[in-house]
Amino acid sequence: MKLAGMTASIAGKAAKNSFKHLSSDEEKRLQARSDLMQDVGVQIAETLGEMKGAVMKVGQIASQYKDVFPPEVASALEKLQKDAPPMPYAQIQAQVERELKAPILELFSEFEETPFAAASIGQVHKATLPSGQKVVVKVQYPDVDENCDSDLKQVRMALKIAGVLNMSKQLQEQLFNEIRQSLHDELDYVKEAHNLRVFGAFHAEDEGLIIPKVISSHSSRRILTLTEEMGETLTVAATWDNGVKQKIAERLFHFTAGQLFGLYRMHCDPHPGNFAFRHDGSVVAYDFGGIRSYSDSEVQLFKRFVKHALRGDVTALEQDLIALDIRREDDKNIPGEFYEKWLSIGLKPLSISPYQEGEFDFGSSQVHHEAIAQMRTSLKYFGQFQPSATTMMLDRTVSGQYWNLVNLGVEIDLSPLVDEYIDA
């Protein structure tokens, strides 16, 4: 009822806005649309924020795909990224006992009633096995998975009615199928346990990259018990010596690039809460629910795109963007300077000459501000581009890792790491 009410309210606002500015000039119509989008974004964020479970998770996932939504809606949805309030312990205990089919005090010698982390679809408790081993237990909230498809449909309908989804029906289907699959994956802890084993094996020889191990005897579709692997938050790590921060940055880089180019599967949720950091520069990675797999042809296309970007070959780059379904195939000519300007902004953090020589200072990075300023001057070409289902999760991952390095405040030359993966 809450979702239906939200959708009806947004439909009314959209119709009223459209009628009111029927005869307005273009500038007034654009301003009115921006105001409407801001209003809609706040309403969606507030409604979803009140609702636990899959519907709030839908909003959180939507907030991570900022290129799909107008900036006013994306910024309002970002509020949903913060931690959700925890669920009462009695319900958590009942869920654990229902899933693992035994009393909680038989399963664990200790189980902390207060969670140390709570999110939209579940919360995490510290516990101790009868053997004395320290573990963490991820408990999914009851009945979350039953309504996720209808929740997603309602959110999509609200966005569509508001005119937020300014794209073809086919592209809408692709994007929301991607979001739906991501949501189903995050709700299936058996699949996440499998991912943890696969990624744990892949990174087994990578010194300083730590992935918790699954305790199968105490895990199910809605309960996931893992070895306790603790570390400090990104905020704490940001206060450490730059030498340690460089080790952390290198490991985050290898974590993402190594998976994409070596495993063809990637951890696609680089939220800072999904990592912990140790004083020796080690990185602990959590939450392997949001994984995206890529075909060999897709990975080779990503590699080709990066090679052409590094070489500044804008003609080849445009063909790569068409192959990735980002650049629409049309007759409109986009000058080379357009791409060159974006390359000069985007390649700086990688210390790629001639755009950046030596170490790049992420702590004082202006790249995101330069990108926003460049967007304003590039508006006339933006109709020739669209979000791509192929790159959506990759975009989210790369931008998330960029922000992790910005918040870490590291000074580092990443070009040798780029060379390890890309033979330009």
Tab-separated table of C-alpha atoms in Angstrom:
chain	number	residue	atom	x	y	z
A	1	MET	CA	0.000	0.000	0.000
A	2	LYS	CA	2.878	2.363	0.773
A	3	LEU	CA	4.456	1.691	-2.616
A	4	ALA	CA	1.144	2.038	-4.459
A	5	GLY	CA	0.487	5.319	-2.633
A	6	MET	CA	3.935	6.597	-3.578
A	7	THR	CA	3.372	5.670	-7.235
A	8	ALA	CA	-0.056	7.376	-7.330
A	9	SER	CA	1.338	10.518	-5.696
A	10	ILE	CA	4.235	10.712	-8.172
A	11	ALA	CA	1.835	10.190	-11.101
A	12	GLY	CA	-0.227	13.157	-9.871
A	13	LYS	CA	2.832	15.383	-9.513
A	14	ALA	CA	4.126	14.445	-12.974
A	15	ALA	CA	0.758	15.160	-14.630
A	16	LYS	CA	0.382	18.469	-12.787
A	17	ASN	CA	3.918	19.542	-13.727
A	18	SER	CA	3.364	18.637	-17.384
A	19	PHE	CA	0.039	20.527	-17.591
A	20	LYS	CA	1.282	23.591	-15.686
A	21	HIS	CA	4.274	24.135	-17.998
A	22	LEU	CA	2.604	23.221	-21.284
A	23	SER	CA	3.166	26.712	-22.715
A	24	SER	CA	6.368	27.625	-20.804
A	25	ASP	CA	9.635	28.306	-22.621
A	26	GLU	CA	12.349	25.625	-22.641
A	27	GLU	CA	14.358	27.118	-19.764
A	28	LYS	CA	11.311	27.169	-17.457
A	29	ARG	CA	10.345	23.626	-18.472
A	30	LEU	CA	13.872	22.352	-17.717
A	31	GLN	CA	13.888	24.071	-14.318
A	32	ALA	CA	10.408	22.696	-13.542
A	33	ARG	CA	11.553	19.189	-14.491
A	34	SER	CA	14.631	19.535	-12.256
A	35	ASP	CA	12.400	20.623	-9.345
A	36	LEU	CA	10.048	17.701	-10.013
A	37	MET	CA	12.955	15.218	-10.106
A	38	GLN	CA	14.237	16.551	-6.781
A	39	ASP	CA	10.786	16.180	-5.233
A	40	VAL	CA	10.341	12.683	-6.675
A	41	GLY	CA	13.792	11.578	-5.507
A	42	VAL	CA	13.124	12.725	-1.934
A	43	GLN	CA	9.707	11.006	-1.904
A	44	ILE	CA	11.104	7.700	-3.207
A	45	ALA	CA	14.023	7.805	-0.754
A	46	GLU	CA	11.765	8.595	2.209
A	47	THR	CA	9.230	5.884	1.325
A	48	LEU	CA	11.822	3.182	0.727
A	49	GLY	CA	13.795	4.277	3.789
A	50	GLU	CA	10.768	3.503	5.994
A	51	MET	CA	10.501	-0.027	4.607
A	52	LYS	CA	12.889	-2.803	5.592
A	53	GLY	CA	13.822	-5.652	3.348
A	54	ALA	CA	13.951	-6.078	-0.400
A	55	VAL	CA	12.197	-2.821	-1.220
A	56	MET	CA	14.825	-0.779	0.623
A	57	LYS	CA	17.518	-2.907	-1.026
A	58	VAL	CA	15.993	-2.054	-4.420
A	59	GLY	CA	16.398	1.619	-3.543
A	60	GLN	CA	19.986	1.068	-2.406
A	61	ILE	CA	20.857	-0.747	-5.629
A	62	ALA	CA	19.163	1.991	-7.664
A	63	SER	CA	21.229	4.598	-5.821
A	64	GLN	CA	24.399	2.846	-6.982
A	65	TYR	CA	23.438	3.144	-10.658
A	66	LYS	CA	23.709	6.912	-10.769
A	67	ASP	CA	24.177	7.056	-14.548
A	68	VAL	CA	20.670	5.601	-15.015
A	69	PHE	CA	18.879	8.356	-13.077
A	70	PRO	CA	18.776	12.160	-13.192
A	71	PRO	CA	21.254	13.623	-10.660
A	72	GLU	CA	18.431	15.001	-8.473
A	73	VAL	CA	16.943	11.498	-8.042
A	74	ALA	CA	20.337	9.798	-7.626
A	75	SER	CA	21.437	12.185	-4.854
A	76	ALA	CA	18.173	11.633	-2.928
A	77	LEU	CA	18.485	7.848	-3.276
A	78	GLU	CA	22.035	8.018	-1.898
A	79	LYS	CA	20.517	8.565	1.565
A	80	LEU	CA	19.484	4.907	1.485
A	81	GLN	CA	23.134	3.801	1.572
A	82	LYS	CA	23.414	4.450	5.293
A	83	ASP	CA	22.962	1.630	7.805
A	84	ALA	CA	19.430	0.521	8.583
A	85	PRO	CA	18.225	0.202	12.205
A	86	PRO	CA	18.614	-3.377	13.569
A	87	MET	CA	15.780	-5.889	13.951
A	88	PRO	CA	14.810	-7.134	17.481
A	89	TYR	CA	16.973	-10.041	18.657
A	90	ALA	CA	13.958	-12.337	19.226
A	91	GLN	CA	13.207	-12.317	15.500
A	92	ILE	CA	16.866	-12.919	14.651
A	93	GLN	CA	17.031	-15.872	17.078
A	94	ALA	CA	13.857	-17.372	15.585
A	95	GLN	CA	15.273	-17.014	12.065
A	96	VAL	CA	18.587	-18.699	13.014
A	97	GLU	CA	16.812	-21.589	14.740
A	98	ARG	CA	14.316	-22.019	11.888
A	99	GLU	CA	17.071	-22.090	9.253
A	100	LEU	CA	19.648	-24.201	11.111
A	101	LYS	CA	17.036	-26.425	12.832
A	102	ALA	CA	18.509	-26.336	16.342
A	103	PRO	CA	18.393	-24.071	19.440
A	104	ILE	CA	20.790	-21.137	19.119
A	105	LEU	CA	22.648	-22.068	22.338
A	106	GLU	CA	23.362	-25.538	20.945
A	107	LEU	CA	24.657	-24.083	17.694
A	108	PHE	CA	26.837	-21.440	19.362
A	109	SER	CA	28.467	-21.241	22.786
A	110	GLU	CA	28.080	-17.445	22.562
A	111	PHE	CA	25.927	-15.262	20.300
A	112	GLU	CA	26.006	-11.483	20.755
A	113	GLU	CA	22.455	-10.131	20.789
A	114	THR	CA	23.464	-6.692	19.501
A	115	PRO	CA	24.560	-6.765	15.842
A	116	PHE	CA	27.783	-5.008	14.875
A	117	ALA	CA	26.355	-4.275	11.405
A	118	ALA	CA	22.794	-3.890	10.108
A	119	ALA	CA	21.628	-3.284	6.543
A	120	SER	CA	18.478	-3.493	4.438
A	121	ILE	CA	18.165	-7.270	4.020
A	122	GLY	CA	19.958	-8.587	7.097
A	123	GLN	CA	22.338	-7.990	9.981
A	124	VAL	CA	25.611	-9.444	11.269
A	125	HIS	CA	26.303	-10.772	14.765
A	126	LYS	CA	29.540	-11.918	16.380
A	127	ALA	CA	29.423	-15.414	17.841
A	128	THR	CA	31.566	-18.313	19.072
A	129	LEU	CA	31.241	-21.935	17.941
A	130	PRO	CA	31.227	-24.752	20.545
A	131	SER	CA	34.822	-25.461	19.401
A	132	GLY	CA	35.818	-21.972	20.592
A	133	GLN	CA	36.290	-20.555	17.087
A	134	LYS	CA	35.251	-16.901	16.702
A	135	VAL	CA	32.803	-16.348	13.845
A	136	VAL	CA	30.414	-13.776	12.404
A	137	VAL	CA	26.843	-14.743	11.510
A	138	LYS	CA	24.968	-12.966	8.720
A	139	VAL	CA	21.209	-13.346	9.262
A	140	GLN	CA	18.701	-12.466	6.541
A	141	TYR	CA	15.472	-10.856	7.732
A	142	PRO	CA	12.384	-13.104	7.564
A	143	ASP	CA	10.319	-13.015	4.315
A	144	VAL	CA	12.595	-10.487	2.582
A	145	ASP	CA	13.008	-12.628	-0.516
A	146	GLU	CA	9.285	-13.238	-1.102
A	147	ASN	CA	8.363	-9.775	-2.367
A	148	CYS	CA	11.485	-8.566	-4.149
A	149	ASP	CA	10.138	-8.879	-7.726
A	150	SER	CA	6.906	-7.008	-6.939
A	151	ASP	CA	8.898	-4.380	-4.987
A	152	LEU	CA	11.182	-3.820	-7.963
A	153	LYS	CA	8.186	-3.576	-10.315
A	154	GLN	CA	6.587	-0.879	-8.122
A	155	VAL	CA	9.792	1.180	-7.917
A	156	ARG	CA	10.249	0.901	-11.692
A	157	MET	CA	6.636	1.987	-12.272
A	158	ALA	CA	7.071	5.031	-10.019
A	159	LEU	CA	10.272	6.042	-11.851
A	160	LYS	CA	8.637	5.499	-15.247
A	161	ILE	CA	5.558	7.572	-14.401
A	162	ALA	CA	7.771	10.404	-13.164
A	163	GLY	CA	9.602	10.379	-16.517
A	164	VAL	CA	12.860	9.470	-14.788
A	165	LEU	CA	13.601	6.541	-17.111
A	166	ASN	CA	14.373	8.438	-20.291
A	167	MET	CA	15.439	5.430	-22.363
A	168	SER	CA	14.037	2.776	-24.690
A	169	LYS	CA	11.839	-0.020	-23.332
A	170	GLN	CA	14.469	-2.575	-24.437
A	171	LEU	CA	17.208	-0.797	-22.471
A	172	GLN	CA	14.898	-0.494	-19.446
A	173	GLU	CA	14.390	-4.276	-19.587
A	174	GLN	CA	18.147	-4.903	-19.751
A	175	LEU	CA	18.947	-2.554	-16.873
A	176	PHE	CA	16.187	-3.793	-14.574
A	177	ASN	CA	16.992	-7.431	-15.367
A	178	GLU	CA	20.540	-6.633	-14.234
A	179	ILE	CA	19.226	-5.041	-11.009
A	180	ARG	CA	16.773	-7.945	-10.476
A	181	GLN	CA	19.547	-10.517	-10.881
A	182	SER	CA	21.812	-8.563	-8.530
A	183	LEU	CA	19.020	-8.483	-5.930
A	184	HIS	CA	18.267	-12.220	-6.217
A	185	ASP	CA	21.984	-13.003	-5.914
A	186	GLU	CA	22.310	-10.925	-2.735
A	187	LEU	CA	19.330	-12.732	-1.210
A	188	ASP	CA	20.799	-16.203	-1.832
A	189	TYR	CA	23.417	-16.957	0.831
A	190	VAL	CA	24.124	-20.411	-0.691
A	191	LYS	CA	25.284	-18.610	-3.827
A	192	GLU	CA	27.271	-16.129	-1.724
A	193	ALA	CA	28.956	-19.024	0.124
A	194	HIS	CA	29.945	-20.484	-3.270
A	195	ASN	CA	31.303	-17.078	-4.353
A	196	LEU	CA	33.363	-16.817	-1.154
A	197	ARG	CA	34.971	-20.200	-1.868
A	198	VAL	CA	35.707	-19.318	-5.517
A	199	PHE	CA	37.182	-15.895	-4.726
A	200	GLY	CA	39.020	-17.250	-1.680
A	201	ALA	CA	40.738	-19.831	-3.897
A	202	PHE	CA	41.482	-17.220	-6.590
A	203	HIS	CA	43.153	-14.852	-4.088
A	204	ALA	CA	44.785	-17.587	-1.974
A	205	GLU	CA	48.297	-16.624	-3.132
A	206	ASP	CA	47.702	-12.852	-3.021
A	207	GLU	CA	49.529	-11.699	0.077
A	208	GLY	CA	47.567	-9.149	2.059
A	209	LEU	CA	44.149	-9.913	0.487
A	210	ILE	CA	41.998	-11.726	3.053
A	211	ILE	CA	38.614	-13.331	2.369
A	212	PRO	CA	36.665	-14.973	5.243
A	213	LYS	CA	36.063	-18.736	5.072
A	214	VAL	CA	32.570	-20.277	5.107
A	215	ILE	CA	31.480	-22.462	8.045
A	216	SER	CA	29.204	-24.796	6.054
A	217	SER	CA	27.732	-26.552	9.109
A	218	HIS	CA	26.247	-23.255	10.289
A	219	SER	CA	25.098	-21.817	6.941
A	220	SER	CA	21.935	-22.043	4.831
A	221	ARG	CA	20.056	-20.022	2.209
A	222	ARG	CA	19.324	-17.273	4.766
A	223	ILE	CA	22.168	-17.743	7.295
A	224	LEU	CA	25.863	-17.348	6.482
A	225	THR	CA	28.499	-18.102	9.139
A	226	LEU	CA	32.073	-17.029	8.405
A	227	THR	CA	35.447	-16.979	10.159
A	228	GLU	CA	35.931	-13.682	11.987
A	229	GLU	CA	38.353	-11.486	10.035
A	230	MET	CA	38.485	-8.020	11.551
A	231	GLY	CA	40.204	-4.776	10.614
A	232	GLU	CA	39.838	-1.021	10.831
A	233	THR	CA	37.449	1.177	8.840
A	234	LEU	CA	38.518	3.272	5.855
A	235	THR	CA	38.209	6.395	8.020
A	236	VAL	CA	40.811	5.011	10.446
A	237	ALA	CA	43.082	3.783	7.618
A	238	ALA	CA	43.056	7.307	6.153
A	239	THR	CA	45.066	8.486	9.202
A	240	TRP	CA	47.930	6.030	8.579
A	241	ASP	CA	51.308	6.585	6.932
A	242	ASN	CA	51.244	6.988	3.131
A	243	GLY	CA	53.452	3.895	2.689
A	244	VAL	CA	50.782	1.725	4.343
A	245	LYS	CA	48.052	3.492	2.358
A	246	GLN	CA	49.942	2.711	-0.868
A	247	LYS	CA	49.902	-1.012	0.004
A	248	ILE	CA	46.148	-0.779	0.623
A	249	ALA	CA	45.597	1.027	-2.693
A	250	GLU	CA	47.650	-1.581	-4.586
A	251	ARG	CA	45.627	-4.388	-3.028
A	252	LEU	CA	42.301	-2.732	-3.848
A	253	PHE	CA	43.513	-2.295	-7.442
A	254	HIS	CA	44.597	-5.954	-7.727
A	255	PHE	CA	41.365	-7.073	-6.037
A	256	THR	CA	39.246	-5.522	-8.812
A	257	ALA	CA	41.518	-5.745	-11.879
A	258	GLY	CA	42.751	-9.236	-11.010
A	259	GLN	CA	39.206	-10.563	-10.814
A	260	LEU	CA	38.028	-8.882	-14.020
A	261	PHE	CA	40.981	-9.894	-16.197
A	262	GLY	CA	41.950	-13.150	-14.482
A	263	LEU	CA	38.711	-14.672	-13.183
A	264	TYR	CA	36.130	-13.034	-15.493
A	265	ARG	CA	34.021	-12.538	-12.360
A	266	MET	CA	34.048	-9.489	-10.143
A	267	HIS	CA	33.013	-8.332	-6.666
A	268	CYS	CA	30.784	-5.409	-7.669
A	269	ASP	CA	30.000	-3.706	-4.372
A	270	PRO	CA	33.069	-1.661	-3.364
A	271	HIS	CA	31.179	0.194	-0.617
A	272	PRO	CA	33.812	1.064	2.056
A	273	GLY	CA	31.832	-0.968	4.603
A	274	ASN	CA	32.641	-4.090	2.562
A	275	PHE	CA	36.355	-3.768	3.351
A	276	ALA	CA	38.454	-3.647	6.503
A	277	PHE	CA	42.098	-2.619	6.743
A	278	ARG	CA	45.060	-3.649	8.894
A	279	HIS	CA	48.195	-1.769	9.933
A	280	ASP	CA	50.414	-3.899	7.682
A	281	GLY	CA	48.421	-2.765	4.602
A	282	SER	CA	46.302	-5.938	4.417
A	283	VAL	CA	42.744	-5.673	3.066
A	284	VAL	CA	39.849	-7.858	4.262
A	285	ALA	CA	36.952	-8.148	1.776
A	286	TYR	CA	33.354	-8.903	2.776
A	287	ASP	CA	29.957	-9.334	1.125
A	288	PHE	CA	30.267	-11.507	-1.964
A	289	GLY	CA	26.550	-11.417	-2.840
A	290	GLY	CA	26.887	-8.871	-5.668
A	291	ILE	CA	29.055	-10.705	-8.216
A	292	ARG	CA	29.010	-10.131	-11.995
A	293	SER	CA	30.409	-12.665	-14.478
A	294	TYR	CA	31.714	-11.647	-17.918
A	295	SER	CA	32.291	-13.568	-21.138
A	296	ASP	CA	35.702	-13.755	-22.780
A	297	SER	CA	34.510	-11.460	-25.600
A	298	GLU	CA	33.317	-8.850	-23.079
A	299	VAL	CA	36.626	-8.898	-21.171
A	300	GLN	CA	38.603	-8.611	-24.429
A	301	LEU	CA	36.435	-5.634	-25.414
A	302	PHE	CA	37.101	-3.963	-22.029
A	303	LYS	CA	40.844	-4.526	-22.562
A	304	ARG	CA	40.670	-3.079	-26.072
A	305	PHE	CA	38.795	-0.033	-24.793
A	306	VAL	CA	41.446	0.613	-22.106
A	307	LYS	CA	44.289	0.171	-24.636
A	308	HIS	CA	42.720	2.677	-27.020
A	309	ALA	CA	42.117	5.098	-24.124
A	310	LEU	CA	45.760	4.825	-23.003
A	311	ARG	CA	46.949	5.460	-26.566
A	312	GLY	CA	44.500	8.355	-27.057
A	313	ASP	CA	43.075	6.669	-30.175
A	314	VAL	CA	39.667	8.373	-30.145
A	315	THR	CA	38.489	6.879	-33.464
A	316	ALA	CA	38.983	3.331	-32.188
A	317	LEU	CA	37.593	4.387	-28.791
A	318	GLU	CA	34.306	5.493	-30.371
A	319	GLN	CA	33.952	2.118	-32.109
A	320	ASP	CA	34.529	0.388	-28.756
A	321	LEU	CA	31.792	2.524	-27.172
A	322	ILE	CA	29.388	1.493	-29.956
A	323	ALA	CA	30.284	-2.190	-29.371
A	324	LEU	CA	29.603	-1.670	-25.639
A	325	ASP	CA	26.139	-0.149	-26.404
A	326	ILE	CA	27.192	3.132	-24.789
A	327	ARG	CA	27.512	5.230	-27.958
A	328	ARG	CA	24.317	5.093	-30.018
A	329	GLU	CA	24.810	4.212	-33.673
A	330	ASP	CA	23.730	7.335	-35.578
A	331	ASP	CA	25.016	9.823	-38.109
A	332	LYS	CA	25.759	12.594	-35.629
A	333	ASN	CA	29.433	13.516	-35.660
A	334	ILE	CA	31.153	13.894	-32.289
A	335	PRO	CA	34.471	15.746	-32.570
A	336	GLY	CA	37.668	14.083	-31.362
A	337	GLU	CA	38.204	16.934	-28.886
A	338	PHE	CA	35.130	15.716	-26.954
A	339	TYR	CA	36.763	12.338	-26.270
A	340	GLU	CA	40.219	13.841	-25.743
A	341	LYS	CA	38.892	16.122	-23.010
A	342	TRP	CA	37.230	13.193	-21.215
A	343	LEU	CA	40.439	11.149	-21.473
A	344	SER	CA	42.457	14.016	-19.994
A	345	ILE	CA	40.142	13.942	-16.962
A	346	GLY	CA	39.596	10.190	-16.583
A	347	LEU	CA	43.207	9.033	-16.986
A	348	LYS	CA	44.733	11.358	-14.379
A	349	PRO	CA	44.145	9.022	-11.383
A	350	LEU	CA	46.057	6.273	-13.212
A	351	SER	CA	49.116	8.577	-13.544
A	352	ILE	CA	49.001	8.243	-17.325
A	353	SER	CA	51.355	10.588	-19.166
A	354	PRO	CA	50.922	13.292	-20.454
A	355	TYR	CA	47.841	13.907	-18.275
A	356	GLN	CA	49.580	13.145	-14.978
A	357	GLU	CA	53.269	12.595	-14.228
A	358	GLY	CA	54.282	10.580	-11.155
A	359	GLU	CA	52.167	10.086	-8.053
A	360	PHE	CA	48.537	11.229	-8.071
A	361	ASP	CA	47.203	12.743	-4.835
A	362	PHE	CA	43.766	11.167	-4.411
A	363	GLY	CA	43.174	13.128	-1.197
A	364	SER	CA	43.017	16.410	-3.108
A	365	SER	CA	41.622	14.968	-6.360
A	366	GLN	CA	39.552	17.355	-8.455
A	367	VAL	CA	38.708	14.718	-11.073
A	368	HIS	CA	35.055	14.379	-9.998
A	369	HIS	CA	34.614	18.169	-10.020
A	370	GLU	CA	36.257	18.401	-13.453
A	371	ALA	CA	33.915	15.660	-14.715
A	372	ILE	CA	30.833	17.565	-13.492
A	373	ALA	CA	32.084	20.784	-15.109
A	374	GLN	CA	32.800	18.925	-18.362
A	375	MET	CA	29.309	17.407	-18.333
A	376	ARG	CA	27.792	20.882	-18.405
A	377	THR	CA	29.778	21.803	-21.523
A	378	SER	CA	29.081	18.414	-23.177
A	379	LEU	CA	25.274	18.384	-22.854
A	380	LYS	CA	24.685	18.760	-26.600
A	381	TYR	CA	26.331	15.366	-27.210
A	382	PHE	CA	24.757	13.429	-24.343
A	383	GLY	CA	21.792	12.309	-26.465
A	384	GLN	CA	24.276	10.154	-28.384
A	385	PHE	CA	25.094	8.102	-25.280
A	386	GLN	CA	23.092	5.750	-23.045
A	387	PRO	CA	23.617	3.522	-19.984
A	388	SER	CA	24.825	0.031	-20.902
A	389	ALA	CA	23.742	-3.175	-19.161
A	390	THR	CA	27.173	-4.635	-20.039
A	391	THR	CA	29.136	-1.933	-18.202
A	392	MET	CA	26.685	-0.915	-15.460
A	393	MET	CA	28.214	-3.061	-12.693
A	394	LEU	CA	31.746	-2.318	-13.925
A	395	ASP	CA	31.079	1.441	-13.824
A	396	ARG	CA	29.731	1.114	-10.299
A	397	THR	CA	32.838	-0.839	-9.222
A	398	VAL	CA	35.442	1.447	-10.805
A	399	SER	CA	33.812	4.635	-9.488
A	400	GLY	CA	33.428	3.029	-6.043
A	401	GLN	CA	37.113	2.134	-5.892
A	402	TYR	CA	38.033	5.657	-7.034
A	403	TRP	CA	36.080	7.059	-4.069
A	404	ASN	CA	37.726	4.549	-1.721
A	405	LEU	CA	41.153	5.892	-2.763
A	406	VAL	CA	39.941	9.496	-2.469
A	407	ASN	CA	38.676	8.855	1.074
A	408	LEU	CA	41.865	6.927	1.879
A	409	GLY	CA	43.795	10.051	0.844
A	410	VAL	CA	46.623	8.091	-0.754
A	411	GLU	CA	49.370	9.488	-2.991
A	412	ILE	CA	50.369	6.814	-5.514
A	413	ASP	CA	51.488	6.149	-9.079
A	414	LEU	CA	49.131	3.444	-10.381
A	415	SER	CA	50.619	3.267	-13.889
A	416	PRO	CA	52.878	0.232	-13.126
A	417	LEU	CA	49.771	-1.665	-11.939
A	418	VAL	CA	47.924	-0.721	-15.139
A	419	ASP	CA	50.871	-2.119	-17.128
A	420	GLU	CA	50.539	-5.462	-15.333
A	421	TYR	CA	47.067	-5.972	-16.795
A	422	ILE	CA	47.069	-3.972	-20.039
A	423	ASP	CA	49.738	-4.352	-22.725
A	424	ALA	CA	49.208	-0.964	-24.349
